[in-house]
Tab-separated table of C-alpha atoms and ligand atoms in Angstrom:
chain	number	residue	atom	x	y	z
A	101	MET	CA	141.381	115.926	134.878
A	102	SER	CA	140.105	112.447	135.507
A	103	ILE	CA	137.935	110.980	132.794
A	104	PHE	CA	134.747	109.095	133.436
A	105	LEU	CA	133.103	106.907	130.800
A	106	SER	CA	129.524	105.923	131.199
A	107	LEU	CA	129.281	102.191	130.556
A	108	PRO	CA	126.194	100.161	129.716
A	109	ALA	CA	125.115	97.556	132.280
A	110	GLY	CA	126.801	94.550	130.606
A	111	PRO	CA	130.380	95.873	130.394
A	112	ALA	CA	130.044	97.547	133.838
A	113	PHE	CA	129.031	94.226	135.409
A	114	THR	CA	131.827	92.354	133.609
A	115	LEU	CA	134.564	94.807	134.674
A	116	ASP	CA	133.296	94.785	138.237
A	117	ARG	CA	133.231	90.993	138.536
A	118	LEU	CA	136.796	90.643	137.135
A	119	HIS	CA	138.006	93.400	139.473
A	120	ARG	CA	136.498	91.713	142.514
A	121	ALA	CA	138.139	88.444	141.497
A	122	GLY	CA	141.501	90.266	141.703
A	123	HIS	CA	142.189	90.789	137.982
A	124	ASP	CA	142.960	93.897	135.960
A	125	ALA	CA	140.169	94.625	133.507
A	126	PHE	CA	139.460	97.525	131.129
A	127	VAL	CA	137.169	98.555	128.321
A	128	VAL	CA	139.455	99.019	125.354
A	129	GLY	CA	139.823	100.099	121.747
A	130	GLY	CA	137.008	101.525	119.623
A	131	CYS	CA	134.586	102.007	122.526
A	132	VAL	CA	137.050	104.214	124.425
A	133	ARG	CA	137.837	106.180	121.245
A	134	ASP	CA	134.161	106.703	120.486
A	135	SER	CA	133.255	107.635	124.082
A	136	LEU	CA	136.011	110.243	124.193
A	137	ALA	CA	134.795	111.611	120.872
A	138	GLY	CA	131.302	112.011	122.313
A	139	LEU	CA	129.828	109.213	120.178
A	140	VAL	CA	127.859	106.192	121.365
A	141	PRO	CA	130.012	103.075	120.887
A	142	HIS	CA	128.352	100.256	118.943
A	143	ASP	CA	130.296	97.548	120.773
A	144	TRP	CA	132.265	97.366	124.000
A	145	ASP	CA	135.387	95.190	124.118
A	146	ILE	CA	136.924	94.226	127.426
A	147	CYS	CA	140.502	93.160	128.026
A	148	THR	CA	141.819	91.575	131.196
A	149	SER	CA	144.881	90.086	132.857
A	150	ALA	CA	142.860	86.927	133.620
A	151	PRO	CA	143.868	83.985	131.403
A	152	PRO	CA	141.069	82.484	129.268
A	153	GLN	CA	140.308	79.554	131.569
A	154	GLU	CA	140.128	81.944	134.504
A	155	ILE	CA	137.611	84.149	132.605
A	156	CYS	CA	135.479	81.037	132.080
A	157	ARG	CA	135.715	80.217	135.811
A	158	VAL	CA	134.902	83.748	137.028
A	159	PHE	CA	131.775	83.748	134.832
A	160	ALA	CA	130.875	80.075	135.319
A	161	ASP	CA	127.234	81.029	136.003
A	162	ILE	CA	126.916	82.942	132.695
A	163	PRO	CA	126.374	81.197	129.325
A	164	GLN	CA	129.498	81.526	127.185
A	165	ALA	CA	130.448	81.151	123.507
A	166	LEU	CA	134.036	80.137	122.841
A	167	PRO	CA	134.798	80.379	119.106
A	168	GLY	CA	137.664	82.820	119.836
A	169	ILE	CA	139.128	81.035	122.867
A	170	GLU	CA	142.348	80.195	120.995
A	171	TYR	CA	142.980	83.949	120.727
A	172	GLY	CA	141.955	84.495	124.350
A	173	THR	CA	138.413	85.698	123.708
A	174	VAL	CA	135.450	84.494	125.764
A	175	THR	CA	132.054	85.812	124.681
A	176	LEU	CA	129.695	86.201	127.629
A	177	LEU	CA	126.060	85.821	126.636
A	178	LEU	CA	124.656	88.345	129.076
A	179	GLU	CA	120.959	89.160	129.217
A	180	SER	CA	121.801	92.641	127.940
A	181	GLY	CA	123.615	91.130	124.933
A	182	PRO	CA	126.952	89.465	124.150
A	183	CYS	CA	130.123	90.900	125.694
A	184	GLU	CA	133.612	89.917	124.491
A	185	VAL	CA	136.328	89.526	127.099
A	186	THR	CA	139.887	88.958	125.858
A	187	THR	CA	143.030	88.177	127.802
A	188	PHE	CA	145.849	90.756	127.334
A	189	ARG	CA	147.851	89.363	124.468
A	190	VAL	CA	150.815	89.933	122.227
A	191	GLU	CA	151.084	88.717	118.658
A	192	GLN	CA	154.015	86.926	117.117
A	193	GLY	CA	155.146	87.354	113.538
A	194	TYR	CA	152.929	88.071	110.557
A	195	SER	CA	154.493	86.006	107.846
A	196	ASP	CA	151.391	86.136	105.629
A	197	GLY	CA	150.600	89.857	106.026
A	198	ARG	CA	147.116	89.018	107.246
A	199	ARG	CA	147.052	87.429	110.665
A	200	PRO	CA	149.525	86.658	113.443
A	201	ASP	CA	151.426	83.374	113.308
A	202	GLY	CA	150.519	82.924	116.948
A	203	VAL	CA	149.434	84.780	120.065
A	204	SER	CA	150.632	84.593	123.650
A	205	PHE	CA	149.072	85.980	126.759
A	206	THR	CA	150.546	88.582	129.040
A	207	SER	CA	149.625	90.185	132.347
A	208	ARG	CA	150.626	93.686	131.165
A	209	LEU	CA	148.038	95.993	129.632
A	210	GLU	CA	150.655	98.093	127.883
A	211	GLU	CA	151.849	95.129	125.848
A	212	ASP	CA	148.301	94.495	124.725
A	213	LEU	CA	147.832	98.143	123.748
A	214	ALA	CA	151.069	98.100	121.773
A	215	ARG	CA	149.743	95.492	119.306
A	216	ARG	CA	146.809	97.720	118.342
A	217	ASP	CA	146.848	99.628	115.067
A	218	PHE	CA	146.400	103.346	115.780
A	219	THR	CA	147.001	105.424	118.898
A	220	VAL	CA	143.308	106.396	119.043
A	221	ASN	CA	142.469	102.675	119.189
A	222	ALA	CA	145.106	101.898	121.828
A	223	MET	CA	143.436	103.368	124.892
A	224	ALA	CA	141.808	101.532	127.792
A	225	TRP	CA	139.725	102.661	130.745
A	226	ASN	CA	138.280	101.379	134.001
A	227	PRO	CA	136.694	103.180	136.966
A	228	TRP	CA	139.584	102.345	139.326
A	229	GLN	CA	142.608	103.385	137.272
A	230	GLY	CA	141.015	105.780	134.781
A	231	LEU	CA	142.289	106.299	131.236
A	232	GLN	CA	145.339	104.291	130.150
A	233	ASP	CA	146.861	105.987	127.146
A	234	PRO	CA	150.560	105.186	126.784
A	235	PHE	CA	150.752	106.282	123.111
A	236	GLY	CA	149.012	109.652	123.293
A	237	GLY	CA	145.757	108.599	121.632
A	238	GLN	CA	143.657	111.174	123.408
A	239	GLU	CA	145.772	114.051	122.164
A	240	ASP	CA	145.688	112.657	118.621
A	241	LEU	CA	141.920	112.267	118.806
A	242	THR	CA	141.506	115.888	119.892
A	243	ALA	CA	143.864	117.049	117.163
A	244	GLY	CA	142.029	114.933	114.528
A	245	ARG	CA	145.227	113.013	113.799
A	246	LEU	CA	145.705	109.396	112.788
A	247	ARG	CA	148.991	108.003	114.025
A	248	CYS	CA	150.228	104.420	114.095
A	249	VAL	CA	151.324	102.660	117.237
A	250	GLY	CA	154.957	102.022	116.314
A	251	GLN	CA	156.443	102.279	112.853
A	252	PRO	CA	153.802	102.601	110.131
A	253	GLU	CA	155.683	100.536	107.527
A	254	VAL	CA	156.069	97.672	109.990
A	255	ARG	CA	152.494	97.795	111.203
A	256	PHE	CA	151.012	97.925	107.680
A	257	ALA	CA	153.299	95.141	106.503
A	258	GLU	CA	152.105	92.938	109.398
A	259	ASP	CA	148.478	93.308	108.435
A	260	GLY	CA	147.477	95.012	105.163
A	261	LEU	CA	143.908	95.505	106.342
A	262	ARG	CA	145.170	98.264	108.659
A	263	ILE	CA	145.737	100.370	105.529
A	264	LEU	CA	142.038	100.348	104.709
A	265	ARG	CA	141.058	100.700	108.364
A	266	GLY	CA	143.233	103.800	108.517
A	267	LEU	CA	141.614	105.283	105.409
A	268	ARG	CA	138.219	104.474	106.901
A	269	PHE	CA	139.063	106.389	110.085
A	270	TYR	CA	140.156	109.295	107.902
A	271	SER	CA	136.992	109.188	105.799
A	272	CYS	CA	134.466	108.506	108.571
A	273	ARG	CA	136.081	110.202	111.555
A	274	GLY	CA	138.101	112.949	109.961
A	275	LEU	CA	141.318	111.599	111.504
A	276	VAL	CA	143.986	112.790	109.078
A	277	PRO	CA	147.055	110.537	108.813
A	278	ASP	CA	150.164	112.289	110.125
A	279	GLU	CA	153.138	112.548	107.808
A	280	GLU	CA	154.738	109.253	108.799
A	281	CYS	CA	151.471	107.375	108.689
A	282	ALA	CA	150.662	108.872	105.264
A	283	ARG	CA	154.066	107.799	103.965
A	284	GLY	CA	153.500	104.289	105.306
A	285	LEU	CA	150.057	104.047	103.718
A	286	HIS	CA	151.476	104.851	100.279
A	287	ALA	CA	154.636	102.803	100.669
A	288	GLU	CA	152.928	99.625	101.883
A	289	LYS	CA	149.818	99.786	99.699
A	290	HIS	CA	150.789	96.599	97.850
A	291	ARG	CA	150.101	94.692	101.106
A	292	LEU	CA	146.405	95.117	100.414
A	293	ALA	CA	146.625	92.562	97.651
A	294	ARG	CA	147.109	89.830	100.296
A	295	VAL	CA	144.055	90.688	102.373
A	296	SER	CA	140.846	88.708	101.905
A	297	ALA	CA	138.337	90.214	99.500
A	298	GLU	CA	135.491	90.125	102.052
A	299	ARG	CA	137.413	92.096	104.654
A	300	CYS	CA	138.508	94.669	102.066
A	301	PHE	CA	134.989	95.039	100.769
A	302	ALA	CA	133.578	95.506	104.286
A	303	GLU	CA	136.064	98.336	104.934
A	304	LEU	CA	135.514	99.932	101.522
A	305	TRP	CA	131.758	99.875	102.061
A	306	ARG	CA	132.092	101.765	105.355
A	307	LEU	CA	134.776	104.100	104.054
A	308	LEU	CA	132.630	105.270	101.127
A	309	ALA	CA	129.998	106.537	103.580
A	310	GLY	CA	132.419	108.921	105.309
A	311	ASP	CA	132.175	112.700	105.208
A	312	GLN	CA	135.804	113.014	104.113
A	313	VAL	CA	135.550	110.461	101.325
A	314	GLU	CA	136.402	112.939	98.560
A	315	GLN	CA	139.732	113.892	100.135
A	316	VAL	CA	140.543	110.250	100.871
A	317	LEU	CA	139.815	109.085	97.319
A	318	ASN	CA	141.905	111.933	95.904
A	319	GLU	CA	144.854	111.759	98.276
A	320	TYR	CA	145.069	107.945	98.357
A	321	ALA	CA	144.001	107.118	94.804
A	322	ASP	CA	147.138	104.973	94.373
A	323	VAL	CA	146.125	102.865	97.381
A	324	PHE	CA	142.603	102.289	96.023
A	325	PHE	CA	144.034	101.264	92.676
A	326	VAL	CA	145.823	98.328	94.325
A	327	LEU	CA	142.438	97.039	95.406
A	328	LEU	CA	140.584	98.249	92.288
A	329	PRO	CA	143.089	98.346	89.393
A	330	GLU	CA	140.215	98.728	86.890
A	331	LEU	CA	139.728	102.283	88.184
A	332	ALA	CA	143.332	103.383	87.658
A	333	PRO	CA	142.862	104.763	84.093
A	334	MET	CA	140.375	107.296	85.515
A	335	ALA	CA	143.114	109.163	87.406
A	336	GLY	CA	144.039	112.351	85.578
A	337	PHE	CA	141.841	111.456	82.594
A	338	GLU	CA	140.813	114.840	81.201
A	339	GLN	CA	137.300	114.974	79.768
A	340	HIS	CA	137.696	117.848	77.251
A	341	ASN	CA	134.011	118.511	77.646
A	342	PRO	CA	132.198	121.706	78.656
A	343	TYR	CA	130.091	119.817	81.215
A	344	HIS	CA	133.156	118.774	83.138
A	345	CYS	CA	135.708	120.786	85.062
A	346	LEU	CA	137.309	117.787	86.811
A	347	ASP	CA	139.150	114.742	85.483
A	348	VAL	CA	137.226	111.454	85.643
A	349	TRP	CA	138.651	110.350	89.006
A	350	ARG	CA	138.188	113.725	90.704
A	351	HIS	CA	134.667	113.952	89.323
A	352	THR	CA	134.012	110.457	90.712
A	353	ALA	CA	135.384	111.366	94.150
A	354	ARG	CA	133.153	114.448	94.279
A	355	ALA	CA	130.105	112.499	93.065
A	356	VAL	CA	130.613	109.821	95.766
A	357	ALA	CA	130.782	112.540	98.408
A	358	ASN	CA	127.531	114.036	97.065
A	359	GLY	CA	125.828	110.637	97.229
A	360	GLY	CA	123.930	111.046	100.507
A	361	GLY	CA	123.311	108.366	103.123
A	362	ASP	CA	122.629	105.223	101.067
A	363	PRO	CA	125.848	103.180	100.678
A	364	VAL	CA	124.468	101.454	97.549
A	365	VAL	CA	124.286	104.868	95.885
A	366	ARG	CA	127.832	105.687	96.948
A	367	LEU	CA	129.189	102.397	95.642
A	368	ALA	CA	127.386	102.863	92.316
A	369	LEU	CA	128.837	106.375	92.061
A	370	LEU	CA	132.347	105.040	92.658
A	371	LEU	CA	131.911	102.804	89.602
A	372	HIS	CA	129.567	104.866	87.411
A	373	ASP	CA	132.216	106.290	85.079
A	374	MET	CA	134.808	103.501	85.158
A	375	GLY	CA	134.074	102.760	81.507
A	376	LYS	CA	134.812	106.325	80.418
A	377	PRO	CA	138.526	106.101	79.576
A	378	ALA	CA	137.856	103.153	77.248
A	379	SER	CA	134.888	104.936	75.592
A	380	PHE	CA	136.614	108.265	74.935
A	381	PHE	CA	136.891	109.898	71.565
A	382	MET	CA	137.453	113.488	70.398
A	383	GLU	CA	135.277	115.236	67.843
A	384	ASP	CA	135.911	118.871	66.855
A	385	GLY	CA	137.981	119.393	69.961
A	386	VAL	CA	135.276	118.075	72.315
A	387	GLY	CA	135.545	114.808	74.260
A	388	HIS	CA	132.702	112.244	74.051
A	389	PHE	CA	132.060	109.023	75.924
A	390	TYR	CA	129.210	107.359	74.001
A	391	GLY	CA	128.192	104.044	75.506
A	392	HIS	CA	130.252	104.553	78.640
A	393	ALA	CA	127.374	103.702	80.989
A	394	SER	CA	126.955	100.174	79.671
A	395	ARG	CA	130.723	99.749	79.498
A	396	SER	CA	130.947	100.819	83.141
A	397	ARG	CA	128.227	98.317	83.995
A	398	ASP	CA	130.103	95.534	82.212
A	399	MET	CA	133.227	96.340	84.213
A	400	ALA	CA	131.454	96.831	87.556
A	401	GLY	CA	129.993	93.305	87.662
A	402	PRO	CA	133.305	91.378	87.596
A	403	LEU	CA	134.920	93.924	89.955
A	404	LEU	CA	132.202	93.436	92.573
A	405	GLU	CA	132.254	89.681	92.142
A	406	ARG	CA	135.993	89.666	92.733
A	407	LEU	CA	135.427	91.594	95.976
A	408	HIS	CA	132.820	88.978	96.966
A	409	ALA	CA	130.115	91.631	97.235
A	410	PRO	CA	126.692	90.077	97.882
A	411	ALA	CA	125.052	88.974	94.600
A	412	ARG	CA	121.938	91.102	95.056
A	413	LEU	CA	123.982	94.210	95.777
A	414	THR	CA	126.076	93.575	92.667
A	415	LYS	CA	122.934	93.329	90.571
A	416	GLU	CA	121.458	96.521	92.020
A	417	VAL	CA	124.689	98.496	91.618
A	418	CYS	CA	125.174	97.317	88.016
A	419	ARG	CA	121.654	98.381	87.116
A	420	LEU	CA	122.204	101.835	88.616
A	421	VAL	CA	125.546	102.231	86.839
A	422	GLU	CA	123.925	101.240	83.554
A	423	LEU	CA	121.151	103.833	83.971
A	424	HIS	CA	123.149	106.671	85.539
A	425	ASP	CA	123.220	108.618	82.291
A	426	THR	CA	119.722	107.884	80.950
A	427	PRO	CA	117.648	111.090	81.084
A	428	ILE	CA	114.714	111.094	83.503
A	429	GLN	CA	111.727	113.180	82.467
A	430	ALA	CA	109.728	114.821	85.193
A	431	THR	CA	106.264	113.815	83.978
A	432	ARG	CA	103.769	111.507	85.637
A	433	PRO	CA	103.757	108.868	82.841
A	434	ALA	CA	107.571	108.870	82.732
A	435	ILE	CA	107.891	108.401	86.473
A	436	ARG	CA	105.241	105.664	86.392
A	437	ARG	CA	107.303	103.860	83.772
A	438	TRP	CA	110.451	104.207	85.842
A	439	LEU	CA	108.609	102.840	88.847
A	440	ASN	CA	107.422	99.937	86.784
A	441	LYS	CA	110.966	99.291	85.606
A	442	LEU	CA	112.860	99.705	88.882
A	443	GLY	CA	110.522	99.829	91.871
A	444	GLU	CA	110.578	102.600	94.448
A	445	VAL	CA	113.864	101.844	96.238
A	446	GLN	CA	116.004	101.629	93.116
A	447	LEU	CA	114.294	104.633	91.507
A	448	ARG	CA	115.039	106.775	94.550
A	449	ARG	CA	118.649	105.616	94.338
A	450	LEU	CA	118.817	106.458	90.650
A	451	LEU	CA	117.501	109.970	91.315
A	452	ALA	CA	120.131	110.393	94.056
A	453	ILE	CA	122.808	109.289	91.571
A	454	HIS	CA	121.645	111.742	88.922
A	455	ARG	CA	121.709	114.511	91.528
A	456	ALA	CA	125.187	113.626	92.835
A	457	ASP	CA	126.534	113.296	89.298
A	458	ALA	CA	125.076	116.675	88.270
A	459	LEU	CA	126.503	118.369	91.359
A	460	ALA	CA	129.974	117.150	90.393
A	461	LYS	CA	129.861	118.778	86.938
A	462	THR	CA	130.253	122.378	85.794
A	463	ALA	CA	127.680	124.792	87.162
A	464	HIS	CA	126.136	126.133	83.951
A	465	VAL	CA	123.281	123.641	83.553
A	466	LEU	CA	123.142	122.624	87.186
A	467	ALA	CA	120.126	124.676	88.273
A	468	GLN	CA	118.056	123.320	85.414
A	469	ARG	CA	119.036	119.707	86.119
A	470	LEU	CA	118.359	119.991	89.811
A	471	ALA	CA	114.972	121.568	89.127
A	472	ILE	CA	114.007	118.581	86.945
A	473	LEU	CA	115.176	116.138	89.621
A	474	ASP	CA	113.235	118.024	92.309
A	475	GLN	CA	110.151	117.835	90.142
A	476	ALA	CA	110.688	114.121	89.446
A	477	GLU	CA	110.925	113.471	93.178
A	478	GLU	CA	107.785	115.441	93.830
A	479	ILE	CA	105.865	113.444	91.246
A	480	LEU	CA	107.246	110.223	92.688
A	481	GLY	CA	105.984	111.233	96.130
A	482	GLU	CA	102.515	112.049	94.749
A	483	LEU	CA	102.282	108.781	92.829
A	484	LEU	CA	103.302	106.738	95.839
A	485	ALA	CA	100.925	108.617	98.126
A	486	GLY	CA	97.989	107.781	95.828
A	487	ASP	CA	97.222	104.095	95.274
A	488	ALA	CA	98.882	104.240	91.906
A	489	CYS	CA	99.568	101.237	89.725
A	490	PHE	CA	103.104	100.462	88.552
A	491	SER	CA	103.053	96.749	87.791
A	492	LEU	CA	100.715	93.896	86.840
A	493	LYS	CA	100.190	93.015	90.462
A	494	ASP	CA	98.736	96.494	91.130
A	495	LEU	CA	96.400	96.360	88.140
A	496	ALA	CA	92.702	96.473	89.131
A	497	VAL	CA	91.890	93.493	86.892
A	498	LYS	CA	93.455	90.041	86.937
A	499	GLY	CA	93.441	87.231	84.341
A	500	GLY	CA	90.422	85.639	86.038
A	501	ASP	CA	88.375	88.834	85.576
A	502	LEU	CA	89.014	88.775	81.829
A	503	LEU	CA	87.895	85.122	81.614
A	504	THR	CA	84.712	85.929	83.540
A	505	ALA	CA	84.064	88.797	81.134
A	506	GLY	CA	84.082	86.270	78.276
A	507	ILE	CA	87.611	86.437	76.906
A	508	PRO	CA	88.719	82.889	76.150
A	509	GLN	CA	91.653	81.321	77.970
A	510	GLY	CA	94.982	81.494	76.136
A	511	PRO	CA	98.069	83.634	75.577
A	512	GLN	CA	95.921	86.648	74.639
A	513	VAL	CA	94.965	87.055	78.330
A	514	GLY	CA	98.537	87.892	79.352
A	515	ARG	CA	98.942	90.093	76.280
A	516	LEU	CA	95.800	92.054	77.102
A	517	LEU	CA	96.848	92.562	80.719
A	518	GLN	CA	100.195	93.916	79.544
A	519	LYS	CA	98.479	96.334	77.138
A	520	LEU	CA	96.141	97.522	79.883
A	521	LEU	CA	99.116	98.129	82.163
A	522	GLU	CA	100.876	100.139	79.471
A	523	GLN	CA	97.816	102.354	79.044
A	524	VAL	CA	97.518	102.828	82.792
A	525	LEU	CA	101.213	103.731	83.025
A	526	ALA	CA	100.721	106.251	80.222
A	527	GLU	CA	97.697	107.600	82.115
A	528	GLN	CA	95.444	106.845	79.120
A	529	LEU	CA	93.253	104.608	81.298
A	530	PRO	CA	92.337	104.843	84.992
A	531	ASN	CA	93.198	101.848	87.172
A	532	GLN	CA	89.525	100.950	87.655
A	533	LYS	CA	87.982	97.565	87.122
A	534	GLU	CA	85.030	98.541	84.878
A	535	ALA	CA	87.062	100.851	82.648
A	536	LEU	CA	89.775	98.225	82.292
A	537	LEU	CA	87.311	95.426	81.452
A	538	ARG	CA	85.640	97.612	78.864
A	539	ALA	CA	88.986	98.439	77.291
A	540	ALA	CA	90.005	94.771	77.373
A	541	LEU	CA	86.873	93.711	75.508
A	542	GLU	CA	87.395	96.416	72.911
A	543	LEU	CA	91.006	95.409	72.403
A	544	HIS	CA	89.995	91.752	72.159
A	545	GLN	CA	87.349	92.527	69.539
A	546	LYS	CA	89.846	94.577	67.528
A	547	GLU	CA	92.318	91.718	67.574
A	548	ASN	CA	89.790	89.141	66.356
B	778	LIG	P1	134.731	99.912	114.685
B	778	LIG	O1	134.164	99.007	115.732
B	778	LIG	O2	134.117	101.240	114.605
B	778	LIG	O3	134.837	99.227	113.369
B	778	LIG	P2	137.143	99.456	116.036
B	778	LIG	O4	138.442	100.168	116.074
B	778	LIG	O5	136.430	99.260	117.327
B	778	LIG	O6	136.232	100.221	115.030
B	778	LIG	P3	137.097	96.600	115.889
B	778	LIG	O7	137.196	95.692	114.715
B	778	LIG	O8	135.877	96.579	116.731
B	778	LIG	O9	137.348	98.066	115.333
B	778	LIG	O10	138.390	96.319	116.772
B	778	LIG	C1	138.485	96.660	118.132
B	778	LIG	C2	139.904	97.091	118.445
B	778	LIG	O11	140.816	96.045	118.123
B	778	LIG	C3	140.402	98.277	117.673
B	778	LIG	O12	139.999	99.516	118.257
B	778	LIG	C4	141.897	98.099	117.722
B	778	LIG	O13	142.408	98.455	118.995
B	778	LIG	C5	142.024	96.601	117.592
B	778	LIG	N1	142.142	96.176	116.194
B	778	LIG	C6	141.140	95.800	115.365
B	778	LIG	N2	141.613	95.437	114.162
B	778	LIG	C7	142.944	95.578	114.235
B	778	LIG	C8	144.005	95.332	113.310
B	778	LIG	N3	143.760	94.874	112.073
B	778	LIG	N4	145.267	95.565	113.742
B	778	LIG	C9	145.516	96.012	114.998
B	778	LIG	N5	144.568	96.248	115.889
B	778	LIG	C10	143.289	96.038	115.533
B	779	LIG	MG1	134.657	98.131	117.635
């Protein structure tokens, strides 16, 4: 059966123009994989037999960006968006385990496909010759199988990032490594240590969002511990606690998988219990982990910095890790206080973390915990729907109003505003100008 891919205007135009100029040209890699899987590709890469200078000539009337020209890539700045066109190429030697020592160009598609990492990523297509699939990628895709092009050990040793890419395809696409690939992933895991922190972090970030993340974290724990050695003591660490039926690492893997769609939540869940092994002690046959949340926070910061995670993300994740174990009461004043402390986005994340954490523990108190979280979320929704006040900037009086009402300038103005806010958060005062001014004057008189 011949396969037809429906291409957006930009790639269709580019293939057509190269074809008319007498060159072979194909869409290739991830976009073919995603199209065959019934997904919408997020980028379309094109490969061609035309050498780089010839690509430039064929598209002389189109603006071009050339930062990748050394590797044969010309980026066409089409009206519909940028489109990368790369000359068929082979790579020579990977002495540093990160990038090829050099590249050379070839006129044969199959040679270009052979340098690609996995069979599902080594397919190409054009309307004239149809699907080009010399390594059986289509069959692997249908079978949900991740297989290397060539020998796994060799391919992972060439470029350690492929290890994390492979685990990402497992986690996000459900492509399970075949036996040889799995063996290669474990055997070559140490290659990850050579890969740049940014590239590892970018893969980890995407991997954590996958539907199969629990299996991946459990089956390839040893691989993750090369990248994140601080997490290694969690593996097999029994909790000896009635709330837990899983060891710390398995609990973590389950919690990450329960984390929903926000990657910040998933990352925080990966790190939330990393301080547990160091906080453990036994009392009357029961395991305790007092202070583990702040210990986890203290460990998460340096770990994320080492991975070159963005500073703001690091701060947000550390805060969530620190608070993951602090009880949240489902009352309006309590939720107001949390809003004041964290703001809406972080509070929603914290609630998602509490939920995911609870779902990864033993079932006996689960219903009760989930009911409290449901209620907390409902209150949060109500508070946000009203024009509720959570911080000084929402307060219905400002410093100037207090001065006008006769309170003299000085540090007491800020103090009074803070007290008013506290009473509003506790729902002891409404957020209304007159009521607040009256209360401010009373407080001021009491103080003097
Ligand atoms: P996605 O775009 O969803 O991240 P992708 O497979 O398309 O996945 P890209 O980084 O866009 O990833 O790479 C495009 C193609 O280039 C891949 O499909 C693969 O054929 C090849 N490729 C990318 N990175 C590597 C690598 N480290 N080793 C070998 N081939 C690679
Ligand atoms: Mg891609």
